[in-house]
Amino acid sequence: WADGAHVDMVDEMTSLTFAIVGRTLFGTDLTGDARTFADVLEELMSGFGQLSAIGNEKVVRALPKGRYLLSRVQDLDAVVQRIIDEHRERIADGDAPDDLLTWMIQARDEEGASQFGASMTDDQLRDEVMTMVLAGHETTAMALSWAWWLLSSHPFVSERMHAEAVELLADPSSPDGLRAPAIDDVARLPFTNAVLAETIRLYPPAWIMGRRTLIDLAVGGWDVPSGSIVLASPWILHRDPDLWPRATSFHPDRWLADDGRYDESAPGQPRGAWIPFGFGNRRCIGEQFAWTEAVLLLATLGSRWDPRLVPGSPVDTMAAVTLRPKHGLPMTLHRRPAPTS
């Protein structure tokens, strides 16, 4: 980044989180593949978002648009297969990386009677890696993108978050007067946590979720047969004025307890009213990874930069598989002065 530069914050956050998920989960530099993933993913997110309500895979495959989108997945498969092949070669050479993919390659089924001792096939590994790559960077990138826009629209909130990060990270021995935050710092950044929570309350990246019913149900006078796809929308729940005071206002302080700590229950919302990561035993397995990543990135970048939306830029939502800014987020980067001792 350079002072005064113009960037699309959606592209910036997508590339950044994509690189992070590659290094942390797979020990692989995916920076060179970011453009391929971004181009194909944007097309898939938009297209599959329109087809997701159908639910039936056979119907989706029968539609021309469904067949086209599924063919585009092959471009992503090629990248993922290369990662798997590289890991298998390193394992065979005795240079196994200590990362998630290596663990999955070396895992053996110790419970299944018919496949006792079996390892995952490449198809199974590809599906697991694809899930981790897509779920591990797309949703976090959208949360961060919306956060930068809200901070740009609420300069007082932006200054509070900046002041919190600078106070914690000040380091006179560092060239720019700031140290990098560590995982233990997440709990020491209550207002930054509150900014993130309020962002994904108003703009939940997983704006709609589908679940298949396992039994016949009667809900609110409606009969829901077993096998039905039921859609629930965090967007609606999170903006319900019966559940949230000032429901459509950006108000991070609602997430702070009386003693200043970040507390998920501080707003006093009923159980199940805030579900950005799902609910129950299907709650997102990557929640802590995504939350830690987002808080540390907000602190790292927010302590040094003040991105501002280019005046006159339209900001609208696009309800695809994730909730994306429809026109991107063109921003001007303003470098903050180094903290004084």
Coordinates of N, CA, C and O in Angstrom, one line a residue, residues 162-303:
H162 N -8.6 2.9 16.0 CA -7.2 3.2 15.7 C -6.5 3.5 17.1 O -5.4 3.0 17.3
A163 N -7.1 4.3 17.9 CA -6.5 4.6 19.2 C -6.3 3.4 20.1 O -5.2 3.2 20.7
E164 N -7.3 2.5 20.1 CA -7.1 1.2 20.8 C -5.9 0.4 20.3 O -5.1 -0.1 21.2
A165 N -5.8 0.3 19.0 CA -4.7 -0.5 18.5 C -3.4 0.1 18.8 O -2.4 -0.6 19.1
V166 N -3.3 1.5 18.6 CA -2.0 2.1 18.8 C -1.6 2.0 20.3 O -0.4 1.8 20.6
E167 N -2.5 2.2 21.2 CA -2.2 2.1 22.6 C -1.6 0.7 22.9 O -0.6 0.6 23.7
L168 N -2.2 -0.4 22.3 CA -1.7 -1.7 22.6 C -0.4 -2.1 21.9 O 0.4 -2.8 22.5
L169 N -0.3 -1.6 20.7 CA 0.8 -2.1 19.8 C 2.0 -1.1 19.8 O 3.0 -1.4 19.1
A170 N 1.9 0.0 20.5 CA 3.0 1.0 20.4 C 4.4 0.3 20.8 O 4.4 -0.4 21.8
D171 N 5.4 0.5 20.0 CA 6.7 -0.1 20.2 C 7.8 0.9 19.7 O 8.0 0.9 18.5
P172 N 8.4 1.7 20.6 CA 9.4 2.7 20.1 C 10.5 2.0 19.3 O 11.2 2.7 18.5
S173 N 10.8 0.7 19.6 CA 11.9 0.1 18.9 C 11.6 -0.3 17.5 O 12.5 -0.7 16.7
S174 N 10.3 -0.3 17.1 CA 9.9 -0.7 15.7 C 10.1 0.5 14.8 O 9.9 1.7 15.2
P175 N 10.4 0.2 13.5 CA 10.6 1.3 12.5 C 9.5 2.3 12.4 O 9.7 3.5 12.3
D176 N 8.2 1.8 12.5 CA 7.1 2.7 12.4 C 6.4 2.9 13.7 O 5.3 3.4 13.8
G177 N 7.1 2.5 14.8 CA 6.5 2.7 16.2 C 5.5 1.7 16.6 O 4.8 1.9 17.6
L178 N 5.2 0.7 15.8 CA 4.2 -0.3 16.1 C 4.7 -1.7 16.0 O 5.4 -2.0 15.0
R179 N 4.3 -2.6 16.9 CA 4.6 -4.0 16.7 C 3.5 -4.7 16.0 O 2.3 -4.2 15.9
A180 N 3.7 -5.9 15.6 CA 2.6 -6.7 15.0 C 1.8 -7.3 16.1 O 2.4 -7.7 17.1
P181 N 0.5 -7.4 16.0 CA -0.3 -8.0 17.0 C -0.1 -9.5 17.0 O 0.2 -10.1 16.0
A182 N -0.3 -10.1 18.2 CA -0.2 -11.6 18.3 C -1.6 -12.1 18.7 O -2.5 -11.4 19.1
I183 N -1.7 -13.4 18.7 CA -3.0 -14.0 19.0 C -3.5 -13.7 20.4 O -4.7 -13.5 20.6
D184 N -2.6 -13.5 21.3 CA -3.1 -13.1 22.7 C -3.6 -11.7 22.7 O -4.3 -11.4 23.7
D185 N -3.4 -10.9 21.7 CA -3.9 -9.6 21.7 C -5.4 -9.5 21.3 O -6.0 -8.4 21.5
V186 N -5.9 -10.6 20.8 CA -7.3 -10.5 20.3 C -8.2 -10.1 21.5 O -9.1 -9.2 21.3
A187 N -8.1 -10.7 22.6 CA -8.9 -10.4 23.8 C -8.6 -9.0 24.4 O -9.4 -8.4 25.1
R188 N -7.4 -8.4 24.0 CA -7.1 -7.1 24.5 C -7.5 -6.0 23.5 O -7.1 -4.8 23.7
L189 N -8.3 -6.3 22.6 CA -8.8 -5.3 21.6 C -10.3 -5.3 21.6 O -11.0 -5.7 20.6
P190 N -11.0 -5.0 22.7 CA -12.4 -5.1 22.9 C -13.2 -4.3 21.8 O -14.2 -4.8 21.3
F191 N -12.8 -3.1 21.6 CA -13.5 -2.2 20.7 C -13.4 -2.7 19.2 O -14.3 -2.7 18.5
T192 N -12.2 -3.3 18.9 CA -12.0 -3.8 17.6 C -12.9 -5.1 17.4 O -13.5 -5.2 16.3
N193 N -13.0 -5.9 18.4 CA -13.9 -7.0 18.4 C -15.4 -6.5 18.2 O -16.2 -7.1 17.5
A194 N -15.7 -5.4 18.9 CA -17.1 -4.9 18.8 C -17.4 -4.4 17.4 O -18.5 -4.5 16.9
V195 N -16.4 -3.7 16.8 CA -16.5 -3.3 15.4 C -16.8 -4.4 14.5 O -17.7 -4.4 13.6
L196 N -16.1 -5.5 14.6 CA -16.3 -6.7 13.8 C -17.6 -7.3 14.0 O -18.4 -7.6 13.1
A197 N -18.1 -7.4 15.3 CA -19.4 -8.0 15.6 C -20.5 -7.2 15.0 O -21.4 -7.7 14.4
E198 N -20.4 -5.8 15.1 CA -21.4 -5.0 14.6 C -21.4 -5.0 13.1 O -22.5 -4.9 12.4
T199 N -20.3 -5.1 12.5 CA -20.2 -5.2 11.0 C -21.0 -6.5 10.5 O -21.8 -6.4 9.6
I200 N -20.7 -7.6 11.1 CA -21.3 -8.9 10.6 C -22.7 -9.0 11.1 O -23.4 -9.9 10.7
R201 N -23.1 -8.2 12.1 CA -24.6 -8.1 12.4 C -25.3 -7.4 11.3 O -26.3 -8.0 10.8
L202 N -24.8 -6.3 10.8 CA -25.5 -5.5 9.8 C -25.2 -6.1 8.4 O -26.1 -6.1 7.5
Y203 N -24.1 -6.7 8.1 CA -23.7 -7.2 6.8 C -23.1 -8.6 7.0 O -21.9 -8.8 6.7
P204 N -24.0 -9.6 7.4 CA -23.5 -11.0 7.6 C -23.0 -11.6 6.2 O -23.8 -11.6 5.3
P205 N -21.7 -11.9 6.1 CA -21.3 -12.5 4.8 C -22.1 -13.7 4.4 O -22.5 -13.9 3.2
A206 N -22.5 -14.6 5.4 CA -23.4 -15.7 5.1 C -24.8 -15.2 5.4 O -25.4 -15.4 6.5
W207 N -25.3 -14.5 4.4 CA -26.6 -13.8 4.6 C -27.8 -14.7 4.7 O -28.9 -14.3 5.2
I208 N -27.7 -15.9 4.1 CA -28.7 -16.9 4.1 C -28.1 -18.3 4.3 O -27.0 -18.5 3.7
M209 N -28.8 -19.1 5.0 CA -28.3 -20.5 5.2 C -29.4 -21.5 5.0 O -30.6 -21.2 5.3
G210 N -29.1 -22.6 4.4 CA -30.0 -23.7 4.1 C -29.8 -24.9 5.0 O -28.6 -25.3 5.2
R211 N -30.9 -25.5 5.4 CA -30.8 -26.8 6.2 C -31.9 -27.7 5.6 O -33.0 -27.3 5.4
R212 N -31.5 -29.0 5.5 CA -32.5 -30.0 5.1 C -33.1 -30.6 6.3 O -32.4 -31.1 7.2
T213 N -34.4 -30.7 6.3 CA -35.1 -31.3 7.4 C -35.0 -32.8 7.4 O -35.0 -33.4 6.3
L214 N -34.9 -33.4 8.6 CA -34.7 -34.9 8.7 C -36.0 -35.6 9.0 O -36.1 -36.8 8.9
I215 N -37.0 -34.8 9.5 CA -38.3 -35.4 9.9 C -39.4 -34.4 9.4 O -39.1 -33.2 9.1
D216 N -40.6 -34.9 9.4 CA -41.8 -34.0 9.1 C -41.9 -33.0 10.3 O -41.8 -33.4 11.4
L217 N -42.2 -31.7 9.9 CA -42.4 -30.7 11.0 C -43.6 -29.9 10.7 O -44.0 -29.8 9.5
A218 N -44.2 -29.4 11.8 CA -45.2 -28.4 11.7 C -44.7 -27.1 12.4 O -44.5 -27.1 13.6
V219 N -44.5 -26.0 11.6 CA -44.0 -24.8 12.2 C -44.9 -23.6 11.8 O -45.1 -23.3 10.6
G220 N -45.4 -23.0 12.8 CA -46.2 -21.8 12.6 C -47.4 -22.0 11.7 O -47.7 -21.1 10.9
G221 N -48.0 -23.2 11.7 CA -49.1 -23.5 10.9 C -48.7 -24.0 9.5 O -49.6 -24.3 8.7
W222 N -47.5 -24.2 9.3 CA -47.0 -24.7 8.0 C -46.5 -26.2 8.2 O -45.8 -26.4 9.1
D223 N -46.9 -27.0 7.3 CA -46.3 -28.4 7.3 C -45.1 -28.5 6.4 O -45.1 -28.1 5.2
V224 N -44.0 -28.9 7.0 CA -42.7 -28.9 6.3 C -42.3 -30.4 6.2 O -41.9 -31.0 7.2
P225 N -42.4 -31.0 5.0 CA -42.1 -32.5 4.9 C -40.6 -32.7 5.1 O -39.7 -31.9 4.9
S226 N -40.3 -33.9 5.6 CA -38.9 -34.4 5.7 C -38.2 -34.3 4.3 O -38.8 -34.6 3.3
G227 N -36.9 -33.8 4.3 CA -36.2 -33.7 3.1 C -36.3 -32.3 2.5 O -35.7 -32.0 1.5
S228 N -37.1 -31.4 3.1 CA -37.3 -30.0 2.6 C -36.0 -29.2 2.9 O -35.3 -29.4 3.9
I229 N -35.7 -28.2 2.0 CA -34.7 -27.3 2.2 C -35.3 -26.0 2.9 O -36.2 -25.4 2.3
V230 N -34.9 -25.7 4.1 CA -35.4 -24.6 4.8 C -34.3 -23.5 4.9 O -33.2 -23.8 5.3
L231 N -34.7 -22.3 4.5 CA -33.7 -21.2 4.4 C -34.0 -20.3 5.6 O -35.1 -19.9 5.9
A232 N -32.9 -19.9 6.3 CA -33.0 -18.9 7.3 C -32.0 -17.8 7.0 O -30.9 -18.0 6.5
S233 N -32.4 -16.6 7.3 CA -31.6 -15.4 6.9 C -31.1 -14.6 8.1 O -31.9 -13.9 8.8
P234 N -29.8 -14.7 8.4 CA -29.2 -13.8 9.4 C -29.4 -12.3 9.1 O -29.6 -11.5 10.1
W235 N -29.5 -12.0 7.9 CA -29.7 -10.5 7.5 C -31.1 -10.1 8.1 O -31.1 -9.0 8.7
I236 N -32.1 -10.9 8.0 CA -33.4 -10.5 8.6 C -33.4 -10.5 10.1 O -33.8 -9.6 10.8
L237 N -32.8 -11.6 10.7 CA -32.7 -11.7 12.2 C -31.9 -10.5 12.8 O -32.3 -10.0 13.8
H238 N -30.8 -10.2 12.2 CA -29.9 -9.2 12.7 C -30.4 -7.8 12.6 O -29.9 -6.9 13.3
R239 N -31.4 -7.6 11.8 CA -32.0 -6.2 11.6 C -33.4 -6.1 12.1 O -34.1 -5.1 11.8
D240 N -33.9 -7.1 12.9 CA -35.2 -7.1 13.4 C -35.3 -6.1 14.5 O -34.7 -6.3 15.6
P241 N -36.1 -5.1 14.4 CA -36.2 -4.1 15.5 C -36.8 -4.6 16.8 O -36.7 -4.0 17.9
D242 N -37.5 -5.7 16.7 CA -38.1 -6.4 17.9 C -37.0 -7.1 18.7 O -37.2 -7.4 19.9
L243 N -35.8 -7.3 18.1 CA -34.7 -8.0 18.7 C -33.6 -7.1 19.1 O -32.8 -7.4 19.9
W244 N -33.4 -6.0 18.3 CA -32.3 -5.2 18.4 C -32.7 -3.7 18.5 O -33.3 -3.2 17.6
P245 N -32.3 -3.0 19.6 CA -32.5 -1.5 19.6 C -31.6 -0.9 18.5 O -30.5 -1.4 18.3
R246 N -32.1 0.2 17.9 CA -31.4 0.9 16.9 C -30.9 -0.2 15.8 O -29.7 -0.3 15.5
A247 N -31.8 -1.0 15.4 CA -31.5 -2.2 14.6 C -30.7 -2.0 13.4 O -29.8 -2.8 13.0
T248 N -30.9 -0.9 12.7 CA -30.2 -0.6 11.4 C -29.0 0.4 11.6 O -28.4 0.8 10.6
S249 N -28.7 0.8 12.8 CA -27.6 1.7 13.1 C -26.3 0.9 13.4 O -26.3 -0.1 14.0
F250 N -25.2 1.5 12.9 CA -23.9 1.0 13.2 C -23.5 1.5 14.6 O -23.1 2.6 14.8
H251 N -23.5 0.6 15.6 CA -23.3 1.0 17.0 C -22.5 0.0 17.7 O -23.0 -0.9 18.5
P252 N -21.2 -0.1 17.5 CA -20.3 -1.1 18.1 C -20.4 -1.2 19.6 O -20.2 -2.2 20.2
D253 N -20.7 0.0 20.3 CA -20.7 0.0 21.7 C -21.7 -1.0 22.3 O -21.6 -1.4 23.5
R254 N -22.7 -1.5 21.5 CA -23.7 -2.4 22.1 C -23.0 -3.7 22.5 O -23.6 -4.5 23.2
W255 N -21.8 -4.0 21.9 CA -21.2 -5.3 22.2 C -20.2 -5.2 23.4 O -19.5 -6.2 23.7
L256 N -20.1 -4.0 24.1 CA -19.2 -3.9 25.2 C -20.0 -4.0 26.5 O -21.0 -3.3 26.7
A257 N -19.5 -4.8 27.4 CA -20.0 -4.9 28.8 C -19.7 -3.6 29.6 O -19.0 -2.7 29.1
D258 N -20.3 -3.5 30.7 CA -20.2 -2.3 31.6 C -18.7 -2.1 31.9 O -18.3 -0.9 32.1
D259 N -17.9 -3.1 32.0 CA -16.5 -3.0 32.4 C -15.6 -2.8 31.1 O -14.4 -2.8 31.2
G260 N -16.2 -2.7 29.9 CA -15.5 -2.4 28.7 C -15.0 -3.6 27.9 O -14.5 -3.5 26.9
R261 N -15.3 -4.8 28.5 CA -15.0 -6.0 27.8 C -15.9 -6.3 26.6 O -17.1 -5.9 26.6
Y262 N -15.4 -6.9 25.5 CA -16.2 -7.4 24.5 C -17.0 -8.6 25.0 O -16.4 -9.5 25.6
D263 N -18.3 -8.6 24.7 CA -19.2 -9.7 25.2 C -20.2 -10.0 24.2 O -21.0 -9.1 23.9
E264 N -20.2 -11.2 23.6 CA -21.2 -11.5 22.6 C -22.6 -11.4 23.1 O -23.6 -11.2 22.3
S265 N -22.9 -11.5 24.4 CA -24.2 -11.4 24.9 C -24.6 -10.0 25.4 O -25.7 -9.8 25.9
A266 N -23.6 -9.0 25.3 CA -23.8 -7.7 25.8 C -25.1 -7.0 25.3 O -25.8 -6.3 26.1
P267 N -25.4 -7.1 24.0 CA -26.6 -6.4 23.6 C -27.9 -6.9 24.2 O -28.9 -6.2 24.1
G268 N -27.9 -8.1 24.8 CA -29.1 -8.6 25.5 C -30.1 -9.2 24.5 O -31.3 -9.4 24.8
Q269 N -29.6 -9.6 23.3 CA -30.5 -10.2 22.3 C -30.8 -11.7 22.8 O -30.1 -12.3 23.5
P270 N -32.0 -12.1 22.4 CA -32.4 -13.5 22.7 C -31.5 -14.5 22.0 O -30.9 -14.2 21.0
R271 N -31.4 -15.7 22.6 CA -30.6 -16.8 22.0 C -31.1 -17.1 20.6 O -32.3 -17.3 20.3
G272 N -30.2 -17.1 19.7 CA -30.5 -17.4 18.3 C -30.8 -16.2 17.4 O -31.0 -16.3 16.2
A273 N -30.7 -15.0 18.0 CA -31.0 -13.7 17.3 C -29.8 -13.3 16.5 O -29.9 -12.5 15.6
W274 N -28.6 -13.8 16.9 CA -27.3 -13.4 16.2 C -26.6 -14.7 15.8 O -26.1 -15.4 16.6
I275 N -26.7 -14.9 14.5 CA -26.1 -16.2 14.0 C -25.2 -16.1 12.8 O -25.4 -16.7 11.8
P276 N -24.2 -15.2 12.8 CA -23.4 -15.0 11.7 C -22.6 -16.2 11.3 O -22.2 -16.4 10.1
F277 N -22.4 -17.2 12.3 CA -21.6 -18.4 12.0 C -22.6 -19.6 12.1 O -22.1 -20.7 12.2
G278 N -23.9 -19.4 12.0 CA -24.8 -20.5 12.1 C -25.2 -20.7 13.5 O -24.9 -19.9 14.4
F279 N -25.7 -21.9 13.8 CA -26.3 -22.2 15.1 C -26.3 -23.6 15.4 O -26.4 -24.5 14.5
G280 N -26.1 -24.0 16.7 CA -26.2 -25.4 17.1 C -25.0 -26.2 16.6 O -23.9 -25.7 16.4
N281 N -25.2 -27.5 16.4 CA -24.1 -28.4 16.0 C -23.6 -28.2 14.6 O -22.6 -28.8 14.2
R282 N -24.2 -27.4 13.8 CA -23.8 -27.0 12.5 C -23.1 -25.7 12.4 O -22.9 -25.1 11.4
R283 N -22.8 -25.1 13.6 CA -22.1 -23.8 13.7 C -20.7 -23.9 12.9 O -20.1 -25.0 13.0
C284 N -20.3 -22.9 12.3 CA -19.1 -22.9 11.4 C -17.9 -23.4 12.2 O -17.5 -22.9 13.2
I285 N -17.2 -24.4 11.6 CA -16.0 -25.0 12.2 C -14.9 -24.0 12.2 O -13.9 -24.1 12.9
G286 N -14.9 -23.0 11.3 CA -13.8 -22.1 11.1 C -14.1 -20.8 11.8 O -13.3 -19.8 11.6
E287 N -15.0 -20.7 12.7 CA -15.4 -19.4 13.4 C -14.2 -18.8 14.1 O -13.9 -17.6 13.9
Q288 N -13.5 -19.5 14.9 CA -12.4 -18.9 15.7 C -11.2 -18.5 14.7 O -10.6 -17.5 15.0
F289 N -11.0 -19.3 13.7 CA -10.0 -18.9 12.7 C -10.3 -17.6 12.1 O -9.5 -16.7 12.0
A290 N -11.6 -17.5 11.6 CA -12.0 -16.3 10.9 C -12.0 -15.1 11.8 O -11.6 -14.0 11.5
W291 N -12.5 -15.3 13.1 CA -12.6 -14.2 14.0 C -11.2 -13.7 14.4 O -11.0 -12.4 14.4
T292 N -10.3 -14.6 14.7 CA -8.9 -14.2 15.0 C -8.3 -13.4 13.9 O -7.7 -12.4 14.1
E293 N -8.4 -14.0 12.7 CA -7.8 -13.4 11.5 C -8.4 -11.9 11.3 O -7.6 -11.0 11.1
A294 N -9.7 -11.8 11.4 CA -10.3 -10.5 11.1 C -9.9 -9.4 12.1 O -9.6 -8.3 11.8
V295 N -9.9 -9.8 13.4 CA -9.5 -8.8 14.4 C -8.1 -8.4 14.3 O -7.7 -7.2 14.4
L296 N -7.2 -9.4 14.0 CA -5.8 -9.0 13.9 C -5.5 -8.2 12.7 O -4.7 -7.3 12.7
L297 N -6.2 -8.4 11.6 CA -6.1 -7.6 10.4 C -6.6 -6.2 10.6 O -6.0 -5.2 10.1
L298 N -7.7 -6.1 11.3 CA -8.3 -4.7 11.5 C -7.3 -3.9 12.4 O -7.1 -2.7 12.2
A299 N -6.7 -4.6 13.4 CA -5.7 -3.9 14.3 C -4.5 -3.6 13.5 O -3.9 -2.4 13.6
T300 N -3.9 -4.5 12.7 CA -2.7 -4.3 12.0 C -2.8 -3.1 11.0 O -2.0 -2.2 11.0
L301 N -3.9 -3.2 10.2 CA -4.0 -2.2 9.1 C -4.6 -0.9 9.7 O -4.2 0.2 9.3
G302 N -5.6 -1.0 10.6 CA -6.2 0.2 11.2 C -5.3 1.0 12.0 O -5.5 2.2 12.2
S303 N -4.2 0.4 12.6 CA -3.3 1.2 13.3 C -2.4 2.1 12.4 O -1.7 3.0 12.9

